[in-house]
Short mmCIF file of C-alpha atoms in Angstrom, two decimals:
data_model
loop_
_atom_site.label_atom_id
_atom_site.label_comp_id
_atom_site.label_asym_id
_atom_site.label_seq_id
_atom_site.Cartn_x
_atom_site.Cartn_y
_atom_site.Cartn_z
CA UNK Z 1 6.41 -8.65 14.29
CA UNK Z 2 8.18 -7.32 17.28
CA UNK Z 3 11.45 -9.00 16.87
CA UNK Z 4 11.28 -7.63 13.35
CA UNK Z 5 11.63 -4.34 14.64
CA UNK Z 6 15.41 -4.64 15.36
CA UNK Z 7 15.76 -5.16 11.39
CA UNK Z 8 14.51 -1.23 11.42
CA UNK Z 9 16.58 -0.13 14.29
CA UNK Z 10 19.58 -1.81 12.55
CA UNK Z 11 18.93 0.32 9.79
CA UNK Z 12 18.97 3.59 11.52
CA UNK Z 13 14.65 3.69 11.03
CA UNK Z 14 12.02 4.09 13.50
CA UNK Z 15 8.16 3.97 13.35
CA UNK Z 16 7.72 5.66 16.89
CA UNK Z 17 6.54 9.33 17.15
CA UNK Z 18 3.18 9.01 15.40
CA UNK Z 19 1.95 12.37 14.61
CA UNK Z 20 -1.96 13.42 14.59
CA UNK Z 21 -2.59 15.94 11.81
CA UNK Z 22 -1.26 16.62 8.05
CA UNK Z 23 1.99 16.40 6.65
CA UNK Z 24 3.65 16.97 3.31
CA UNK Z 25 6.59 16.48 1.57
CA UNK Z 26 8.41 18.14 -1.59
CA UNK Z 27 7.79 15.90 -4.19
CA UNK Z 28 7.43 16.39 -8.17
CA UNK Z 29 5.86 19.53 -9.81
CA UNK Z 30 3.29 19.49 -12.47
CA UNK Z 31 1.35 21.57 -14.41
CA UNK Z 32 -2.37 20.88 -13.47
CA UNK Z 33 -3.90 23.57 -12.58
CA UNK Z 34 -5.50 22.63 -9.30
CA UNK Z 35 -4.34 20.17 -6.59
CA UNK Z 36 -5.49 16.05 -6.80
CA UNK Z 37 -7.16 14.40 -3.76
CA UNK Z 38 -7.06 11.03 -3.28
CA UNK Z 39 -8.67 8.62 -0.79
CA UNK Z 40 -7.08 5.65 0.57
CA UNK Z 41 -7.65 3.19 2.48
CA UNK Z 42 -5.08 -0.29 3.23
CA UNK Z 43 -5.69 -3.93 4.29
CA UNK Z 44 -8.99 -3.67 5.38
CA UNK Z 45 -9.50 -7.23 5.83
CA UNK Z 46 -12.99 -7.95 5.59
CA UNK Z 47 -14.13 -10.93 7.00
CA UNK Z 48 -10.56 -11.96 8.46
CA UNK Z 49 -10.79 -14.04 12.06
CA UNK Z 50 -14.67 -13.66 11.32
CA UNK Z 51 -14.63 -9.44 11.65
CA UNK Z 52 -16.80 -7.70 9.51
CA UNK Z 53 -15.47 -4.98 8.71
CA UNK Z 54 -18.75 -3.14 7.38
CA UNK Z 55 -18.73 -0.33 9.59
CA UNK Z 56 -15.23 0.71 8.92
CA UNK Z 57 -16.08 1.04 5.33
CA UNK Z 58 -19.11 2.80 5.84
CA UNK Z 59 -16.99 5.41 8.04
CA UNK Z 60 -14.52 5.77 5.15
CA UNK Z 61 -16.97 6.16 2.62
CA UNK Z 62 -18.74 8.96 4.85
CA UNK Z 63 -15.43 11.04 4.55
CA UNK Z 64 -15.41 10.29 0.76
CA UNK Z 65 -18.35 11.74 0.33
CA UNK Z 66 -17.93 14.34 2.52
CA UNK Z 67 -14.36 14.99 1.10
CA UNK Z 68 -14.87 14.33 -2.91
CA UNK Z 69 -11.60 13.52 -3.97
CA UNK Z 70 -10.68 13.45 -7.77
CA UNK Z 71 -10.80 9.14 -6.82
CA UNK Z 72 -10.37 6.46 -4.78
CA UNK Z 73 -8.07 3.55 -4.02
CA UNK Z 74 -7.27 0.48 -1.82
CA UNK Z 75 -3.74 -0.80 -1.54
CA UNK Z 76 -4.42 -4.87 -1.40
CA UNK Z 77 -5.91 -7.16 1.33
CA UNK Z 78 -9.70 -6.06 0.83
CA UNK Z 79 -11.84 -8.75 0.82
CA UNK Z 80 -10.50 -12.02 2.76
CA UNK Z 81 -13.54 -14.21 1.73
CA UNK Z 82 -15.82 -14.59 -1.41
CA UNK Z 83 -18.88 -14.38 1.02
CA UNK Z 84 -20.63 -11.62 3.20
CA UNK Z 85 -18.83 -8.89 0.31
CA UNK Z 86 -22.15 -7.19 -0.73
CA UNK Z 87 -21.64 -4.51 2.51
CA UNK Z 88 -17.82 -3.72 1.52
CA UNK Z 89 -18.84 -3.25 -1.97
CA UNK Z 90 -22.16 -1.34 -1.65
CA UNK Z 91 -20.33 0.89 0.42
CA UNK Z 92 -17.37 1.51 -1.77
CA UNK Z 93 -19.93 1.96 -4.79
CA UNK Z 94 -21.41 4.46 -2.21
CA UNK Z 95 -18.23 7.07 -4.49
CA UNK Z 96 -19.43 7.52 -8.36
CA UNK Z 97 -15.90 9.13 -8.96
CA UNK Z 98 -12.87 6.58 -10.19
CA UNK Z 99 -12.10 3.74 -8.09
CA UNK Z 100 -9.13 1.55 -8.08
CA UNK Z 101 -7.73 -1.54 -6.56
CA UNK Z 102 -4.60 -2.98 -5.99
CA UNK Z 103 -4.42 -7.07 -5.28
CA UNK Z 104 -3.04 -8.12 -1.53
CA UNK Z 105 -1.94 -11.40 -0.54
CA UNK Z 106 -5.36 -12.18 1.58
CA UNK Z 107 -7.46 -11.21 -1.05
CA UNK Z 108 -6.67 -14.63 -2.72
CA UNK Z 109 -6.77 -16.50 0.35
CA UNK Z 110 -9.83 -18.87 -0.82
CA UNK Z 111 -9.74 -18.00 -4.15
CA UNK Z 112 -7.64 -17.36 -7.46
CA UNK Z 113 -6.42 -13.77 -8.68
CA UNK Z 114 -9.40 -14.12 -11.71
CA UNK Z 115 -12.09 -14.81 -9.19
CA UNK Z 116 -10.78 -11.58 -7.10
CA UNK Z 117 -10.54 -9.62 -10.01
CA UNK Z 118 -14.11 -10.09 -11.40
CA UNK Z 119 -15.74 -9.76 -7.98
CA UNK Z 120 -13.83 -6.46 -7.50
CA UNK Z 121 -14.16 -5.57 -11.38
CA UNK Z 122 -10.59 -5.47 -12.30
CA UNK Z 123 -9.88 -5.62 -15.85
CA UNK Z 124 -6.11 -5.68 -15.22
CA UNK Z 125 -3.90 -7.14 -11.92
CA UNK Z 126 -1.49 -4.31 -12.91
CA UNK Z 127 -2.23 -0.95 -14.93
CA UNK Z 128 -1.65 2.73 -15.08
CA UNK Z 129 -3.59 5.76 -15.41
CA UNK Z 130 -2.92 9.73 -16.19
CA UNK Z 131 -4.74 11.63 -13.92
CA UNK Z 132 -4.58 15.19 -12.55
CA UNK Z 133 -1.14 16.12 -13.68
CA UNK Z 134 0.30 12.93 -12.54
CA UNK Z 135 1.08 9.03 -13.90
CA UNK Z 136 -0.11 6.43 -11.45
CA UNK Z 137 1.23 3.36 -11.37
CA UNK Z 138 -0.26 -0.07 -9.39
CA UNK Z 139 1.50 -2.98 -9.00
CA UNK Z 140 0.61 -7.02 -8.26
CA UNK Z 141 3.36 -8.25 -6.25
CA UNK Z 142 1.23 -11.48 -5.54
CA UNK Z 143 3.83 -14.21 -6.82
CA UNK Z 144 5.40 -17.22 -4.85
CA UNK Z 145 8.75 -18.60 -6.11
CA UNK Z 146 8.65 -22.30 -6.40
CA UNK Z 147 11.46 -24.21 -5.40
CA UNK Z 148 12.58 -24.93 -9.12
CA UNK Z 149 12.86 -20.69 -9.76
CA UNK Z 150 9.41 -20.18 -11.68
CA UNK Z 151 6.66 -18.36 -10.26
CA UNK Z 152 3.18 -18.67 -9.86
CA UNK Z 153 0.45 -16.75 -8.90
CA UNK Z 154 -1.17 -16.96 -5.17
CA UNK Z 155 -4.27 -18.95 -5.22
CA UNK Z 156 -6.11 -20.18 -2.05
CA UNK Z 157 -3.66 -19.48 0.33
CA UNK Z 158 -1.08 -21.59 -1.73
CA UNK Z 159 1.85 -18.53 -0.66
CA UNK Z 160 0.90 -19.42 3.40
CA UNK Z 161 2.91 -22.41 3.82
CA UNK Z 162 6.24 -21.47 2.03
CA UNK Z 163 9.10 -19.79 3.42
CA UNK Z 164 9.17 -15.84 3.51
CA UNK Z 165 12.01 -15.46 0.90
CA UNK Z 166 9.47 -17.81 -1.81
CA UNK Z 167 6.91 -14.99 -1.36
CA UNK Z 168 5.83 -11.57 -2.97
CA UNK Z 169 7.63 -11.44 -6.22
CA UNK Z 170 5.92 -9.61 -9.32
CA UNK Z 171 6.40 -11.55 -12.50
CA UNK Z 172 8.86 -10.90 -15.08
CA UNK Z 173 5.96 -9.51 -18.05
CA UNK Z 174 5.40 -7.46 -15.12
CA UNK Z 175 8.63 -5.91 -14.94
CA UNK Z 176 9.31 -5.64 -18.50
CA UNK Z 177 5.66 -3.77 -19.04
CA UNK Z 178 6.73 -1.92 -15.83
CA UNK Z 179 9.77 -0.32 -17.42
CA UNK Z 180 8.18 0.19 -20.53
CA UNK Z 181 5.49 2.22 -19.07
CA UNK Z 182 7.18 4.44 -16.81
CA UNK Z 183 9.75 5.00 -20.02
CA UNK Z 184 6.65 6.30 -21.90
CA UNK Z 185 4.98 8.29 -19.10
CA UNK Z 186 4.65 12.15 -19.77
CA UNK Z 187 4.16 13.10 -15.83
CA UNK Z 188 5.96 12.89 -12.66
CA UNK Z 189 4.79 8.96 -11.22
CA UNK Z 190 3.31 7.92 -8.31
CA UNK Z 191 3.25 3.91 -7.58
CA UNK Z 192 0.65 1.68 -5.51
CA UNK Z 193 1.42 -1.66 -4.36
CA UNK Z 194 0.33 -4.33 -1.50
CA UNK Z 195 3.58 -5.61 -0.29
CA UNK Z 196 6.69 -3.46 0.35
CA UNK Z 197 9.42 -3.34 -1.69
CA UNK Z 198 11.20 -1.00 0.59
CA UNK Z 199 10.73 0.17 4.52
CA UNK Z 200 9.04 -3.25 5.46
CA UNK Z 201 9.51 -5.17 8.79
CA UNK Z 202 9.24 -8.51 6.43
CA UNK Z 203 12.83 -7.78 5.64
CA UNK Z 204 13.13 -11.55 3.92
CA UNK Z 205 9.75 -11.62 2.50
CA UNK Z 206 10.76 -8.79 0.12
CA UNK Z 207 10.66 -11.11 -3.30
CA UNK Z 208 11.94 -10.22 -6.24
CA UNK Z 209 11.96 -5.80 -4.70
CA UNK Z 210 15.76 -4.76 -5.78
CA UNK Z 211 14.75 -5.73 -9.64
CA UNK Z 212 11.65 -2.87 -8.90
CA UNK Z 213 13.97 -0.52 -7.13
CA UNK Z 214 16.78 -0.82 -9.81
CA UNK Z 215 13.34 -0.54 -12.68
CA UNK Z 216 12.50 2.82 -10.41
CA UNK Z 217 16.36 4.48 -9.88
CA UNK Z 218 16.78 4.02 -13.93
CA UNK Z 219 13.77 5.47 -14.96
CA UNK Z 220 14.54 8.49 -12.67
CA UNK Z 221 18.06 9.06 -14.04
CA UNK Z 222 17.30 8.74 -17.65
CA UNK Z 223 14.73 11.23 -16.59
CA UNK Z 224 17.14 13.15 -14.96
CA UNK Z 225 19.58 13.12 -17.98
CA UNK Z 226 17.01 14.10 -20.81
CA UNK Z 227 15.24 16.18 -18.50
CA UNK Z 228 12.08 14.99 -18.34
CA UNK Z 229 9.13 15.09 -15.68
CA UNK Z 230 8.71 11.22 -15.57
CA UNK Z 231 10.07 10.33 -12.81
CA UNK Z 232 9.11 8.16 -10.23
CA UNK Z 233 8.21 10.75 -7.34
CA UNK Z 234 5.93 8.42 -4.43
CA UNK Z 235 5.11 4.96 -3.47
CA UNK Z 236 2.58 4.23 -1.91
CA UNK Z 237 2.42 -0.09 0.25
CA UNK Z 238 0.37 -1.60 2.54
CA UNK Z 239 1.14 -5.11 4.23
CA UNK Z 240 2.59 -4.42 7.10
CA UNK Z 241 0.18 -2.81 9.30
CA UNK Z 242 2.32 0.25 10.05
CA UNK Z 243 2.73 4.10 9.41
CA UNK Z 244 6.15 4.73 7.79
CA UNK Z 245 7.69 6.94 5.72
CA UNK Z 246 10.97 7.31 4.40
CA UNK Z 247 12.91 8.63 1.47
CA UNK Z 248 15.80 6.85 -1.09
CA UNK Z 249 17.02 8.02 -4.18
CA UNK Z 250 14.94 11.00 -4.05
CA UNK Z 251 11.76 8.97 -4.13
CA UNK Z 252 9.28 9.16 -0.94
CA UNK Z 253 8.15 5.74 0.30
CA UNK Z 254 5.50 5.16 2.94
CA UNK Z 255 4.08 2.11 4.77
CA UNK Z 256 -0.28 2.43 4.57
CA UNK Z 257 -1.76 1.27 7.78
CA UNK Z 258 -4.21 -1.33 8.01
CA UNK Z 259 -8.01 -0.11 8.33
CA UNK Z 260 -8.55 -2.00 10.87
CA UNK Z 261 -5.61 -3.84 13.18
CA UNK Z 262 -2.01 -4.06 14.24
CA UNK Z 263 -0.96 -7.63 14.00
CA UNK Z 264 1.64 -8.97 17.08
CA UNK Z 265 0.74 -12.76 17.43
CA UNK Z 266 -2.50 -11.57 17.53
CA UNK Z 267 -4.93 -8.92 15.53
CA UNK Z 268 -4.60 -6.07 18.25
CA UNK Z 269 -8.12 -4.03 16.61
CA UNK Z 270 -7.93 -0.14 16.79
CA UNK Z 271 -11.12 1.32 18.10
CA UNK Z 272 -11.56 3.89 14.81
CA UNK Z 273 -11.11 2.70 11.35
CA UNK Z 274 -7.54 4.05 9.69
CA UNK Z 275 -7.82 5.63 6.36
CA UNK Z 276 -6.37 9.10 4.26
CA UNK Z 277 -6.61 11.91 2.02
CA UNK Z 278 -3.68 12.20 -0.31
CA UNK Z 279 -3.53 16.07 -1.68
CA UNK Z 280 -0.77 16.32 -4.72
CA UNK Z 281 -0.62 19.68 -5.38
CA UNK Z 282 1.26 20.87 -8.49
CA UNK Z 283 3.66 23.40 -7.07
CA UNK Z 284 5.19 20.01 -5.90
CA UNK Z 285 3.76 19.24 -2.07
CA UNK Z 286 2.75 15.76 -1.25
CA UNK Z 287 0.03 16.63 1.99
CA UNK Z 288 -0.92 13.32 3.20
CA UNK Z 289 -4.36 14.04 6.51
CA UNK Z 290 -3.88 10.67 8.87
CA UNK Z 291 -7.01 9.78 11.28
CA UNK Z 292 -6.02 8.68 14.91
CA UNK Z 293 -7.18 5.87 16.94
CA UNK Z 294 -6.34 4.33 20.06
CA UNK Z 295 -7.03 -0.36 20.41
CA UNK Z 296 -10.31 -1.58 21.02
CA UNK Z 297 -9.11 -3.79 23.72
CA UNK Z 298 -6.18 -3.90 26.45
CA UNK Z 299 -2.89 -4.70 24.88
CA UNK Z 300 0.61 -5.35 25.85
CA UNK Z 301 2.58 -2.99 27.86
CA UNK Z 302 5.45 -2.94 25.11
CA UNK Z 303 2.90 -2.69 22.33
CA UNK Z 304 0.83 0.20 23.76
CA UNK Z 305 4.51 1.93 24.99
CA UNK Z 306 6.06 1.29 21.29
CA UNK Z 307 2.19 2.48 19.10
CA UNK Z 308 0.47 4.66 21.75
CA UNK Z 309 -1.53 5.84 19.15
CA UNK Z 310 -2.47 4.54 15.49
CA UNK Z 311 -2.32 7.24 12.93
CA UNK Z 312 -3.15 6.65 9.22
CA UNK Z 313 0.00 6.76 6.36
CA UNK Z 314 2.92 8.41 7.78
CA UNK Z 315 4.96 8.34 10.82
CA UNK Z 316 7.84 11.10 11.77
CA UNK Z 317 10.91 10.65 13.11
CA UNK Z 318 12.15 8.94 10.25
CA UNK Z 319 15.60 10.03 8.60
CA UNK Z 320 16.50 10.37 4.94
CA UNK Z 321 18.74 7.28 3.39
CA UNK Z 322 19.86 6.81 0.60
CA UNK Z 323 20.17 3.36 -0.31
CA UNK Z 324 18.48 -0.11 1.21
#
């Protein structure tokens, strides 16, 4: 991942100059009458190299409870393996309130997408939901391109041995349903996804993103034009193991870090898990409250110069653009 980071330099970005606290941005207005908490937590990885991830759960569920948001979500790469997942679910059934997943790559590495779904409950790989003022959106971008053009879903780790550009596409119901949806909505939107379509270090492993962008700038311009609250306003990605944020067409985009590790050849661990508490309130402020960590174990000189510290969902430092 470290070469990868020239891609973002070339670009003008940077994910240095973490920042410990909270942080919001102008985003959408509503009329709810009270502000919308969310909890969130990204690419857990239960069970991945062997790590059970119990206790970091347990941690995040403490703040739920302590916290009560209006619900709950994680953004993809949950549960690595079908076995040892009665701690990570107890715990996340620990929050009575709404709970919501979105599908990540590893969640189907030993398994298909229907197996995932009906361990985690999922009636849908992709839906929507009104909630709170606002239209939330999340996404399965879990598709590999076969070398004839047609897709197919990720099964058993079937998306590990083909080349990045062959991986996380959404299908084309998908994208149809997509714009349909956000067409109809009746509030500003906020999106949830696993894999980037914008901001990510896997700048070739982006799929099928610039059909999703181009679905997201049209819905805000017709929205724009008739003059209607619908449009998209956040997006919300996990995958890469980073804190970014960054805005493009007037829509903010951020980068969820991983629960539990920063990935450079290696799984470099962070001590604490990662996780936040997404406030929307409806004067139009997106407050996002990070947790800071520092790695379990010693790591590389460049790595601990570059991330001295591992913050949860947003990094500064990060300039406007406009365009990919």
């Amino acid at each position: 991942m470290i070469a990868r980071r020239n891609f973002l330099r070339q670009l003008g970005l940077s994910a240095t100059g973490l920042l410990v606290g909270s942080r919001s941005w102008a985003i959408a207005p509503t009329t709810a009458p009270r502000p919308l908490r969310i909890g969130v937590i990204s690419d857990l990885h239960h069970m991945q190299f062997g790590k059970n991830e119990v206790p970091r759960m347990t941690a995040f569920m403490d703040a739920v409870l302590k916290s009560s948001p209006d619900f709950i979500i994680q953004c993809g790469d949950f549960i690595t393996q079908l076995k040892q997942t009665e701690g990570i679910l107890e715990q996340w059934n620990r929050f009575s309130g709404p709970k919501y997943h979105v599908l990540g790559n590893h969640d189907m590495d030993f398994c298909d997408k229907k197996t995932m779904m009906q361990l985690l409950g999922m009636e849908q790989r992709y839906y929507s939901f009104d909630r709170g003022g606002y239209h939330f959106v999340v996404m399965d971008r879990n598709f590999l391109k076969r070398d004839d053009g047609t897709l197919a879903d990720y099964a058993s780790s079937n998306w590990g041995p083909l080349p990045a550009p062959q991986r996380s596409f959404s299908d084309a119901a998908q994208l149809a349903w997509l714009r349909d949806d956000l067409a109809a909505a009746k509030h500003p939107v906020i999106v949830f996804m696993h894999q980037p379509v914008f901001l990510s270090d896997y700048y070739d492993e982006l799929g099928n993103a610039d059909e999703i962008l181009a679905i997201f700038d049209e819905t805000n311009l017709r929205a724009r034009e008739a003059g209607r609250n619908n449009e998209v306003t956040a997006v919300f990605m996990g995958h890469d193991h980073d804190d970014r944020h960054a805005e493009r067409n007037g829509v903010h985009y951020f980068i969820i870090n991983s629960a539990s590790y920063l990935y450079s050849g290696k799984a470099l661990y962070y001590a604490d898990p990662l996780f936040a508490f997404i406030t929307l309130h409806p004067a139009g402020r997106l407050t996002i409250e990070g947790k800071a960590s520092t790695y379990r174990d010693p790591v590389p000189d460049k790595i601990r110069a570059r991330y001295p510290v591992k913050i949860s969902n947003y990094a500064v430092g990060i300039p406007k653009i406009t365009h990919r």
